[in-house]
Amino acid sequence: MRYIQIILALLLLATALQAEKYAGEIFQLAPGVQNQAMGNTGLTNSGSLAAGWWNPALLAVSPDSGVELMRSEHFEGLLQQNQISAVFGVKTRASLQINHLGIDRIKLTQLENPADTLSNENRPVIWKTVSNNDFILYGSLARSVSEKLQLGLTPKLAYRNLAENYGFGFGADLGLLWEVGSGFLAAANLRDFFSTQVIWENGTRETAIPNLDLELGYQAQILKQDIPVHVALRAQVFADDRGAASNFEAGIFSADLHAGVSVRPVPALNVMAGWDADCFTAGLGVNWHSLGLDYAWRAGASDALGSSQRLSLSYRW
């Protein structure tokens, strides 16, 4: 609890800094197909090859090394996400992740006669099309403080190219994993804990507000067949007054809730389902020797732009 209290104190201190609402949204689009299928949970799931993003402390207990290639379409194809995740190391466990976010064929318009005012005779026309692209590099390291407590750090770098304007970002996340006992795990990740910066070519600077992830996980073997089950409950706490956009709000603080479960009825098959703040998620994973294929689907919420799908191919060693 002492470590949790320290993280909460850091979050409260960071909110006093000058920061822009939603400035860190590009860092919130999470990798991991298993994670989305389980309601966007993952701070206690050491089996995911995207564990370094979710909680770098997981790397200290991660059972496998491997690489995962992921393709995702958000909002029925409007936003494309491509991800490469790798976990490696023996004594020192680490991970690297490259995340690409892209929106193609954005139409820019101007008046037929820019020197004149808008009218029926001077209508907007398509001037040209542009693309938005974000490239984010995450590097994670972890170490065990004791048999039941692990800590991790994830520095991150970003390059943004938005409608012919570009900028660079940098920041870091701080993760913690506590093996409570009897199959229970508690985890926390303080994202952008020293206020991630995005600096644009014109000198404009954006500062991301830190946010805190908390998750409680439970792992067990059920039935006579010893079927592995993992259950996770996650609370994502923001300090930027998101109001009705979140599940709960109290002053400047708001929170989204996530829940997920995975069941492996046979070693080669993983069945997953969850609840991601305001909509249902589900997915399947199939393993054959060292190869893995995972699929996740997220239903579109009533106020969202549509559903999302993810597919990944992985190789473990």
mmCIF file of C-alpha atoms in Angstrom:
data_model
loop_
_atom_site.group_PDB
_atom_site.id
_atom_site.type_symbol
_atom_site.label_atom_id
_atom_site.label_comp_id
_atom_site.label_asym_id
_atom_site.label_seq_id
_atom_site.Cartn_x
_atom_site.Cartn_y
_atom_site.Cartn_z
ATOM 1 C CA MET A 1 0.000 0.000 0.000
ATOM 2 C CA ARG A 2 2.887 2.368 0.668
ATOM 3 C CA TYR A 3 3.922 2.204 -3.014
ATOM 4 C CA ILE A 4 0.333 2.830 -4.138
ATOM 5 C CA GLN A 5 0.158 5.890 -1.882
ATOM 6 C CA ILE A 6 3.388 7.245 -3.348
ATOM 7 C CA ILE A 7 2.030 6.855 -6.893
ATOM 8 C CA LEU A 8 -1.220 8.618 -5.950
ATOM 9 C CA ALA A 9 0.752 11.478 -4.403
ATOM 10 C CA LEU A 10 2.798 11.848 -7.593
ATOM 11 C CA LEU A 11 -0.393 11.986 -9.649
ATOM 12 C CA LEU A 12 -1.898 14.723 -7.462
ATOM 13 C CA LEU A 13 1.341 16.714 -7.630
ATOM 14 C CA ALA A 14 1.517 16.412 -11.417
ATOM 15 C CA THR A 15 -1.985 17.821 -11.909
ATOM 16 C CA ALA A 16 -0.737 21.168 -10.656
ATOM 17 C CA LEU A 17 1.489 21.464 -13.716
ATOM 18 C CA GLN A 18 0.364 23.287 -16.855
ATOM 19 C CA ALA A 19 -1.125 20.662 -19.148
ATOM 20 C CA GLU A 20 -3.583 20.420 -22.016
ATOM 21 C CA LYS A 21 -6.695 18.268 -21.998
ATOM 22 C CA TYR A 22 -6.398 15.255 -24.354
ATOM 23 C CA ALA A 23 -2.794 16.189 -25.265
ATOM 24 C CA GLY A 24 -1.690 12.621 -24.516
ATOM 25 C CA GLU A 25 -4.466 10.783 -26.365
ATOM 26 C CA ILE A 26 -2.106 9.203 -28.907
ATOM 27 C CA PHE A 27 -0.453 7.360 -26.004
ATOM 28 C CA GLN A 28 -3.812 5.957 -24.827
ATOM 29 C CA LEU A 29 -4.481 3.718 -27.851
ATOM 30 C CA ALA A 30 -3.369 0.448 -26.335
ATOM 31 C CA PRO A 31 -1.679 -2.449 -28.151
ATOM 32 C CA GLY A 32 -2.471 -6.100 -27.595
ATOM 33 C CA VAL A 33 -5.246 -8.187 -29.141
ATOM 34 C CA GLN A 34 -5.778 -10.286 -26.013
ATOM 35 C CA ASN A 35 -6.077 -7.096 -24.008
ATOM 36 C CA GLN A 36 -8.822 -5.605 -26.174
ATOM 37 C CA ALA A 37 -10.720 -8.910 -26.204
ATOM 38 C CA MET A 38 -10.666 -8.799 -22.376
ATOM 39 C CA GLY A 39 -12.285 -5.377 -22.169
ATOM 40 C CA ASN A 40 -9.018 -3.436 -22.487
ATOM 41 C CA THR A 41 -7.490 -4.883 -19.347
ATOM 42 C CA GLY A 42 -3.883 -6.024 -19.066
ATOM 43 C CA LEU A 43 -1.959 -4.655 -16.076
ATOM 44 C CA THR A 44 -1.945 -8.139 -14.503
ATOM 45 C CA ASN A 45 -1.729 -10.252 -17.693
ATOM 46 C CA SER A 46 1.885 -11.386 -17.986
ATOM 47 C CA GLY A 47 1.050 -13.674 -20.925
ATOM 48 C CA SER A 48 0.455 -10.800 -23.355
ATOM 49 C CA LEU A 49 3.388 -9.812 -25.567
ATOM 50 C CA ALA A 50 2.141 -6.214 -25.232
ATOM 51 C CA ALA A 51 2.756 -6.389 -21.465
ATOM 52 C CA GLY A 52 5.489 -3.717 -21.616
ATOM 53 C CA TRP A 53 2.920 -1.067 -22.597
ATOM 54 C CA TRP A 54 0.271 -2.172 -20.147
ATOM 55 C CA ASN A 55 2.539 -2.492 -17.138
ATOM 56 C CA PRO A 56 6.325 -2.651 -17.540
ATOM 57 C CA ALA A 57 6.591 -4.401 -14.146
ATOM 58 C CA LEU A 58 4.973 -7.464 -15.763
ATOM 59 C CA LEU A 59 8.186 -8.114 -17.682
ATOM 60 C CA ALA A 60 9.848 -9.301 -14.476
ATOM 61 C CA VAL A 61 7.385 -12.226 -14.311
ATOM 62 C CA SER A 62 6.622 -12.654 -18.034
ATOM 63 C CA PRO A 63 6.989 -16.366 -18.902
ATOM 64 C CA ASP A 64 7.914 -16.038 -22.588
ATOM 65 C CA SER A 65 9.972 -14.095 -25.056
ATOM 66 C CA GLY A 66 8.504 -13.405 -28.462
ATOM 67 C CA VAL A 67 7.345 -10.980 -31.103
ATOM 68 C CA GLU A 68 3.812 -9.971 -32.128
ATOM 69 C CA LEU A 69 2.568 -8.179 -35.244
ATOM 70 C CA MET A 70 -0.809 -6.491 -34.816
ATOM 71 C CA ARG A 71 -3.250 -4.838 -37.206
ATOM 72 C CA SER A 72 -6.243 -2.896 -35.908
ATOM 73 C CA GLU A 73 -9.073 -0.875 -37.432
ATOM 74 C CA HIS A 74 -10.866 1.566 -35.149
ATOM 75 C CA PHE A 75 -14.255 3.168 -35.782
ATOM 76 C CA GLU A 76 -15.044 0.864 -38.703
ATOM 77 C CA GLY A 77 -11.787 1.563 -40.522
ATOM 78 C CA LEU A 78 -11.465 5.321 -40.016
ATOM 79 C CA LEU A 79 -8.301 4.977 -37.886
ATOM 80 C CA GLN A 80 -5.626 2.385 -38.701
ATOM 81 C CA GLN A 81 -3.252 1.040 -36.048
ATOM 82 C CA ASN A 82 -0.212 -1.153 -36.704
ATOM 83 C CA GLN A 83 1.932 -2.475 -33.883
ATOM 84 C CA ILE A 84 5.120 -4.481 -33.424
ATOM 85 C CA SER A 85 5.713 -5.785 -29.890
ATOM 86 C CA ALA A 86 8.736 -7.765 -28.709
ATOM 87 C CA VAL A 87 9.661 -9.192 -25.299
ATOM 88 C CA PHE A 88 13.171 -10.512 -24.742
ATOM 89 C CA GLY A 89 15.983 -11.001 -22.238
ATOM 90 C CA VAL A 90 16.970 -13.607 -19.658
ATOM 91 C CA LYS A 91 18.168 -11.994 -16.436
ATOM 92 C CA THR A 92 17.121 -8.505 -17.448
ATOM 93 C CA ARG A 93 13.698 -8.547 -19.068
ATOM 94 C CA ALA A 94 12.826 -5.837 -21.572
ATOM 95 C CA SER A 95 10.430 -5.031 -24.380
ATOM 96 C CA LEU A 96 10.267 -2.784 -27.434
ATOM 97 C CA GLN A 97 7.122 -1.628 -29.178
ATOM 98 C CA ILE A 98 6.513 0.455 -32.278
ATOM 99 C CA ASN A 99 3.004 1.823 -32.676
ATOM 100 C CA HIS A 100 1.742 3.457 -35.891
ATOM 101 C CA LEU A 101 -1.548 5.365 -36.018
ATOM 102 C CA GLY A 102 -2.772 6.621 -39.376
ATOM 103 C CA ILE A 103 -5.743 8.344 -41.002
ATOM 104 C CA ASP A 104 -5.604 8.495 -44.797
ATOM 105 C CA ARG A 105 -7.245 10.665 -47.426
ATOM 106 C CA ILE A 106 -8.296 13.602 -45.260
ATOM 107 C CA LYS A 107 -9.865 16.162 -47.589
ATOM 108 C CA LEU A 108 -8.916 19.827 -47.191
ATOM 109 C CA THR A 109 -11.177 22.425 -48.786
ATOM 110 C CA GLN A 110 -10.927 26.050 -49.810
ATOM 111 C CA LEU A 111 -13.192 28.490 -51.646
ATOM 112 C CA GLU A 112 -13.171 28.459 -55.434
ATOM 113 C CA ASN A 113 -11.955 32.043 -55.173
ATOM 114 C CA PRO A 114 -10.036 32.320 -51.888
ATOM 115 C CA ALA A 115 -9.899 36.112 -52.254
ATOM 116 C CA ASP A 116 -13.711 36.361 -52.135
ATOM 117 C CA THR A 117 -16.291 35.508 -49.441
ATOM 118 C CA LEU A 118 -18.430 32.387 -49.209
ATOM 119 C CA SER A 119 -21.520 32.485 -51.421
ATOM 120 C CA ASN A 120 -23.599 30.345 -53.780
ATOM 121 C CA GLU A 121 -21.251 31.374 -56.574
ATOM 122 C CA ASN A 122 -18.110 30.809 -54.471
ATOM 123 C CA ARG A 123 -18.447 27.417 -52.837
ATOM 124 C CA PRO A 124 -15.855 25.288 -50.999
ATOM 125 C CA VAL A 125 -14.062 22.768 -53.168
ATOM 126 C CA ILE A 126 -11.583 20.011 -52.341
ATOM 127 C CA TRP A 127 -8.154 21.565 -52.441
ATOM 128 C CA LYS A 128 -6.051 18.497 -51.667
ATOM 129 C CA THR A 129 -5.913 15.373 -49.494
ATOM 130 C CA VAL A 130 -3.493 14.781 -46.628
ATOM 131 C CA SER A 131 -2.747 12.051 -44.099
ATOM 132 C CA ASN A 132 -2.195 12.035 -40.351
ATOM 133 C CA ASN A 133 0.482 9.686 -39.002
ATOM 134 C CA ASP A 134 1.837 9.066 -35.518
ATOM 135 C CA PHE A 135 4.834 6.826 -34.785
ATOM 136 C CA ILE A 136 5.500 5.953 -31.147
ATOM 137 C CA LEU A 137 8.439 3.953 -29.769
ATOM 138 C CA TYR A 138 8.129 2.372 -26.322
ATOM 139 C CA GLY A 139 11.025 0.735 -24.470
ATOM 140 C CA SER A 140 10.364 -1.059 -21.163
ATOM 141 C CA LEU A 141 12.548 -2.474 -18.398
ATOM 142 C CA ALA A 142 11.603 -4.267 -15.170
ATOM 143 C CA ARG A 143 13.159 -5.563 -11.991
ATOM 144 C CA SER A 144 11.978 -7.458 -8.931
ATOM 145 C CA VAL A 145 12.158 -5.528 -5.664
ATOM 146 C CA SER A 146 11.178 -8.654 -3.716
ATOM 147 C CA GLU A 147 9.589 -12.021 -4.387
ATOM 148 C CA LYS A 148 6.134 -10.436 -4.578
ATOM 149 C CA LEU A 149 6.844 -6.885 -5.758
ATOM 150 C CA GLN A 150 8.044 -5.776 -9.195
ATOM 151 C CA LEU A 151 8.669 -2.324 -10.655
ATOM 152 C CA GLY A 152 8.988 -1.223 -14.270
ATOM 153 C CA LEU A 153 9.703 1.852 -16.395
ATOM 154 C CA THR A 154 8.608 2.646 -19.967
ATOM 155 C CA PRO A 155 10.266 5.638 -21.681
ATOM 156 C CA LYS A 156 8.551 6.646 -24.942
ATOM 157 C CA LEU A 157 9.287 8.776 -27.991
ATOM 158 C CA ALA A 158 6.798 9.987 -30.603
ATOM 159 C CA TYR A 159 6.853 11.565 -34.038
ATOM 160 C CA ARG A 160 3.632 13.282 -35.184
ATOM 161 C CA ASN A 161 2.789 14.374 -38.722
ATOM 162 C CA LEU A 162 -0.651 15.986 -38.792
ATOM 163 C CA ALA A 163 -1.864 17.635 -41.999
ATOM 164 C CA GLU A 164 1.683 18.679 -42.990
ATOM 165 C CA ASN A 165 2.615 19.849 -39.472
ATOM 166 C CA TYR A 166 5.064 17.794 -37.470
ATOM 167 C CA GLY A 167 6.215 17.507 -33.886
ATOM 168 C CA PHE A 168 8.119 15.291 -31.453
ATOM 169 C CA GLY A 169 7.031 13.907 -28.102
ATOM 170 C CA PHE A 170 8.740 12.255 -25.160
ATOM 171 C CA GLY A 171 7.655 10.911 -21.785
ATOM 172 C CA ALA A 172 7.598 7.836 -19.555
ATOM 173 C CA ASP A 173 5.304 5.512 -17.588
ATOM 174 C CA LEU A 174 5.965 3.950 -14.181
ATOM 175 C CA GLY A 175 4.503 0.507 -13.380
ATOM 176 C CA LEU A 176 4.078 -1.675 -10.280
ATOM 177 C CA LEU A 177 2.970 -5.275 -9.768
ATOM 178 C CA TRP A 178 2.171 -6.826 -6.382
ATOM 179 C CA GLU A 179 1.536 -10.559 -6.055
ATOM 180 C CA VAL A 180 -0.933 -10.475 -3.172
ATOM 181 C CA GLY A 181 -1.263 -14.249 -2.838
ATOM 182 C CA SER A 182 -3.944 -16.931 -3.321
ATOM 183 C CA GLY A 183 -3.972 -16.115 -7.058
ATOM 184 C CA PHE A 184 -4.652 -12.382 -6.613
ATOM 185 C CA LEU A 185 -2.533 -9.685 -8.292
ATOM 186 C CA ALA A 186 -2.661 -5.894 -7.821
ATOM 187 C CA ALA A 187 -1.102 -3.518 -10.349
ATOM 188 C CA ALA A 188 -0.716 0.176 -11.060
ATOM 189 C CA ASN A 189 0.694 2.195 -13.944
ATOM 190 C CA LEU A 190 1.219 5.948 -13.645
ATOM 191 C CA ARG A 191 1.242 7.078 -17.270
ATOM 192 C CA ASP A 192 3.073 10.251 -18.331
ATOM 193 C CA PHE A 193 4.225 10.535 -14.724
ATOM 194 C CA PHE A 194 6.531 13.501 -15.382
ATOM 195 C CA SER A 195 4.166 15.179 -17.861
ATOM 196 C CA THR A 196 4.822 13.986 -21.400
ATOM 197 C CA GLN A 197 5.717 16.797 -23.812
ATOM 198 C CA VAL A 198 4.834 17.205 -27.497
ATOM 199 C CA ILE A 199 6.837 19.974 -29.200
ATOM 200 C CA TRP A 200 5.667 21.198 -32.617
ATOM 201 C CA GLU A 201 7.744 22.681 -35.433
ATOM 202 C CA ASN A 202 6.352 26.188 -34.784
ATOM 203 C CA GLY A 203 7.496 26.075 -31.150
ATOM 204 C CA THR A 204 4.086 25.227 -29.685
ATOM 205 C CA ARG A 205 4.376 22.867 -26.722
ATOM 206 C CA GLU A 206 1.675 20.513 -25.433
ATOM 207 C CA THR A 207 1.852 18.809 -22.042
ATOM 208 C CA ALA A 208 -0.050 15.607 -21.323
ATOM 209 C CA ILE A 209 -1.797 15.283 -17.970
ATOM 210 C CA PRO A 210 -0.685 12.154 -16.050
ATOM 211 C CA ASN A 211 -3.315 9.469 -15.539
ATOM 212 C CA LEU A 212 -3.383 6.434 -13.286
ATOM 213 C CA ASP A 213 -4.295 2.847 -14.146
ATOM 214 C CA LEU A 214 -5.248 0.430 -11.361
ATOM 215 C CA GLU A 215 -6.083 -3.241 -11.836
ATOM 216 C CA LEU A 216 -6.944 -6.247 -9.711
ATOM 217 C CA GLY A 217 -6.377 -9.655 -11.293
ATOM 218 C CA TYR A 218 -7.134 -13.213 -10.275
ATOM 219 C CA GLN A 219 -5.603 -16.376 -11.728
ATOM 220 C CA ALA A 220 -6.836 -19.884 -10.976
ATOM 221 C CA GLN A 221 -7.244 -23.427 -12.278
ATOM 222 C CA ILE A 222 -10.860 -24.620 -12.360
ATOM 223 C CA LEU A 223 -12.640 -27.964 -12.746
ATOM 224 C CA LYS A 224 -10.937 -31.326 -12.708
ATOM 225 C CA GLN A 225 -9.167 -30.532 -15.968
ATOM 226 C CA ASP A 226 -7.275 -27.643 -14.287
ATOM 227 C CA ILE A 227 -8.489 -25.130 -16.879
ATOM 228 C CA PRO A 228 -6.586 -21.801 -16.541
ATOM 229 C CA VAL A 229 -8.798 -18.740 -15.916
ATOM 230 C CA HIS A 230 -7.732 -15.092 -15.640
ATOM 231 C CA VAL A 231 -10.131 -12.386 -14.436
ATOM 232 C CA ALA A 232 -9.244 -8.658 -14.388
ATOM 233 C CA LEU A 233 -10.925 -5.466 -13.156
ATOM 234 C CA ARG A 234 -9.332 -2.178 -14.239
ATOM 235 C CA ALA A 235 -9.991 1.450 -13.278
ATOM 236 C CA GLN A 236 -8.495 4.184 -15.469
ATOM 237 C CA VAL A 237 -8.336 7.464 -13.512
ATOM 238 C CA PHE A 238 -7.996 10.835 -15.293
ATOM 239 C CA ALA A 239 -7.414 14.292 -13.835
ATOM 240 C CA ASP A 240 -8.636 16.420 -16.742
ATOM 241 C CA ASP A 241 -12.380 16.773 -16.026
ATOM 242 C CA ARG A 242 -13.743 14.554 -18.812
ATOM 243 C CA GLY A 243 -17.251 14.842 -17.414
ATOM 244 C CA ALA A 244 -19.912 12.695 -19.095
ATOM 245 C CA ALA A 245 -17.286 11.138 -21.378
ATOM 246 C CA SER A 246 -16.249 8.865 -18.471
ATOM 247 C CA ASN A 247 -18.126 6.317 -16.369
ATOM 248 C CA PHE A 248 -17.643 8.309 -13.157
ATOM 249 C CA GLU A 249 -16.702 11.898 -12.329
ATOM 250 C CA ALA A 250 -15.864 13.798 -9.151
ATOM 251 C CA GLY A 251 -14.564 17.336 -9.577
ATOM 252 C CA ILE A 252 -11.604 17.349 -11.924
ATOM 253 C CA PHE A 253 -11.241 13.572 -11.596
ATOM 254 C CA SER A 254 -13.015 11.002 -13.763
ATOM 255 C CA ALA A 255 -12.675 7.262 -14.254
ATOM 256 C CA ASP A 256 -13.430 4.524 -16.780
ATOM 257 C CA LEU A 257 -14.029 0.927 -15.725
ATOM 258 C CA HIS A 258 -12.952 -2.184 -17.610
ATOM 259 C CA ALA A 259 -13.417 -5.896 -16.932
ATOM 260 C CA GLY A 260 -12.298 -9.038 -18.696
ATOM 261 C CA VAL A 261 -11.986 -12.798 -18.463
ATOM 262 C CA SER A 262 -10.010 -15.391 -20.384
ATOM 263 C CA VAL A 263 -10.501 -19.158 -20.266
ATOM 264 C CA ARG A 264 -8.221 -21.732 -21.866
ATOM 265 C CA PRO A 265 -10.361 -24.913 -22.161
ATOM 266 C CA VAL A 266 -7.543 -26.655 -24.059
ATOM 267 C CA PRO A 267 -3.891 -25.543 -24.326
ATOM 268 C CA ALA A 268 -4.290 -24.507 -27.973
ATOM 269 C CA LEU A 269 -7.418 -22.345 -27.508
ATOM 270 C CA ASN A 270 -8.010 -19.127 -25.543
ATOM 271 C CA VAL A 271 -11.567 -17.726 -25.233
ATOM 272 C CA MET A 272 -11.882 -14.106 -24.070
ATOM 273 C CA ALA A 273 -14.640 -11.603 -23.303
ATOM 274 C CA GLY A 274 -15.009 -8.319 -21.442
ATOM 275 C CA TRP A 275 -16.577 -4.914 -20.934
ATOM 276 C CA ASP A 276 -14.654 -1.849 -22.161
ATOM 277 C CA ALA A 277 -16.108 1.212 -20.361
ATOM 278 C CA ASP A 278 -19.324 1.283 -22.402
ATOM 279 C CA CYS A 279 -19.382 -1.696 -24.757
ATOM 280 C CA PHE A 280 -18.866 -5.438 -25.049
ATOM 281 C CA THR A 281 -15.660 -7.097 -26.275
ATOM 282 C CA ALA A 282 -14.799 -10.665 -27.262
ATOM 283 C CA GLY A 283 -12.021 -12.628 -28.906
ATOM 284 C CA LEU A 284 -10.333 -15.933 -29.650
ATOM 285 C CA GLY A 285 -6.728 -17.054 -29.595
ATOM 286 C CA VAL A 286 -5.288 -20.143 -31.291
ATOM 287 C CA ASN A 287 -1.791 -21.530 -30.641
ATOM 288 C CA TRP A 288 0.129 -24.057 -32.691
ATOM 289 C CA HIS A 289 3.559 -24.891 -31.289
ATOM 290 C CA SER A 290 5.334 -21.497 -31.092
ATOM 291 C CA LEU A 291 2.898 -19.637 -33.361
ATOM 292 C CA GLY A 292 -0.172 -17.765 -32.180
ATOM 293 C CA LEU A 293 -3.129 -16.114 -33.914
ATOM 294 C CA ASP A 294 -5.429 -13.783 -31.954
ATOM 295 C CA TYR A 295 -8.593 -11.933 -32.947
ATOM 296 C CA ALA A 296 -10.536 -9.320 -30.947
ATOM 297 C CA TRP A 297 -13.761 -7.435 -31.586
ATOM 298 C CA ARG A 298 -15.060 -4.373 -29.762
ATOM 299 C CA ALA A 299 -18.681 -3.348 -30.259
ATOM 300 C CA GLY A 300 -19.418 0.268 -31.083
ATOM 301 C CA ALA A 301 -20.914 2.275 -28.206
ATOM 302 C CA SER A 302 -24.078 4.271 -28.844
ATOM 303 C CA ASP A 303 -22.151 7.557 -29.002
ATOM 304 C CA ALA A 304 -19.078 6.194 -30.837
ATOM 305 C CA LEU A 305 -18.191 6.002 -34.508
ATOM 306 C CA GLY A 306 -18.412 2.238 -34.812
ATOM 307 C CA SER A 307 -16.861 -1.073 -33.884
ATOM 308 C CA SER A 308 -13.173 -2.022 -33.821
ATOM 309 C CA GLN A 309 -11.351 -5.190 -34.836
ATOM 310 C CA ARG A 310 -7.845 -6.456 -34.149
ATOM 311 C CA LEU A 311 -5.780 -9.309 -35.519
ATOM 312 C CA SER A 312 -2.278 -10.380 -34.528
ATOM 313 C CA LEU A 313 0.287 -13.023 -35.392
ATOM 314 C CA SER A 314 2.873 -13.955 -32.778
ATOM 315 C CA TYR A 315 5.930 -16.163 -32.375
ATOM 316 C CA ARG A 316 7.251 -17.171 -28.933
ATOM 317 C CA TRP A 317 10.474 -18.784 -27.828
#
